[in-house]
């Protein structure tokens, strides 16, 4: 499989409800913990949020994510770049090209 993959320790899935422009909305997201060097010989973790499309939520991907908490995984994503009032940003979306795959810890 080719494309962009993010590898990290899975934190689980969550559902977030909020009021959008057109009324109430719900987002489903997967949390990943990414480890990176802190410059002092250790590591620190950053959290990354990946949105789950509705079709994949209905296919059970959120349940799969919650069953894999604390495991090292690789997740295929596509990136949406956008500009807002506070500057440029990106949103990561789970790709339809594959599912969550457990990998060996590095």
mmCIF file of C-alpha atoms in Angstrom, residues 7-9 35 70-74 101-106:
data_model
loop_
_atom_site.group_PDB
_atom_site.id
_atom_site.type_symbol
_atom_site.label_atom_id
_atom_site.label_comp_id
_atom_site.label_asym_id
_atom_site.label_seq_id
_atom_site.Cartn_x
_atom_site.Cartn_y
_atom_site.Cartn_z
ATOM 1 C CA UNK A 7 2.655 5.676 13.135
ATOM 2 C CA UNK A 8 2.130 6.020 16.867
ATOM 3 C CA UNK A 9 0.581 4.629 20.042
ATOM 4 C CA UNK A 35 7.033 10.098 20.506
ATOM 5 C CA UNK A 70 -1.822 1.499 23.869
ATOM 6 C CA UNK A 71 -0.679 -0.527 20.844
ATOM 7 C CA UNK A 72 1.712 0.773 18.172
ATOM 8 C CA UNK A 73 -0.253 1.251 14.969
ATOM 9 C CA UNK A 74 0.064 2.636 11.477
ATOM 10 C CA UNK A 101 -2.709 -1.838 11.304
ATOM 11 C CA UNK A 102 -0.709 -2.928 14.349
ATOM 12 C CA UNK A 103 3.079 -2.621 13.909
ATOM 13 C CA UNK A 104 6.170 -3.488 15.925
ATOM 14 C CA UNK A 105 7.213 -0.846 18.454
ATOM 15 C CA UNK A 106 10.414 0.962 17.473
#
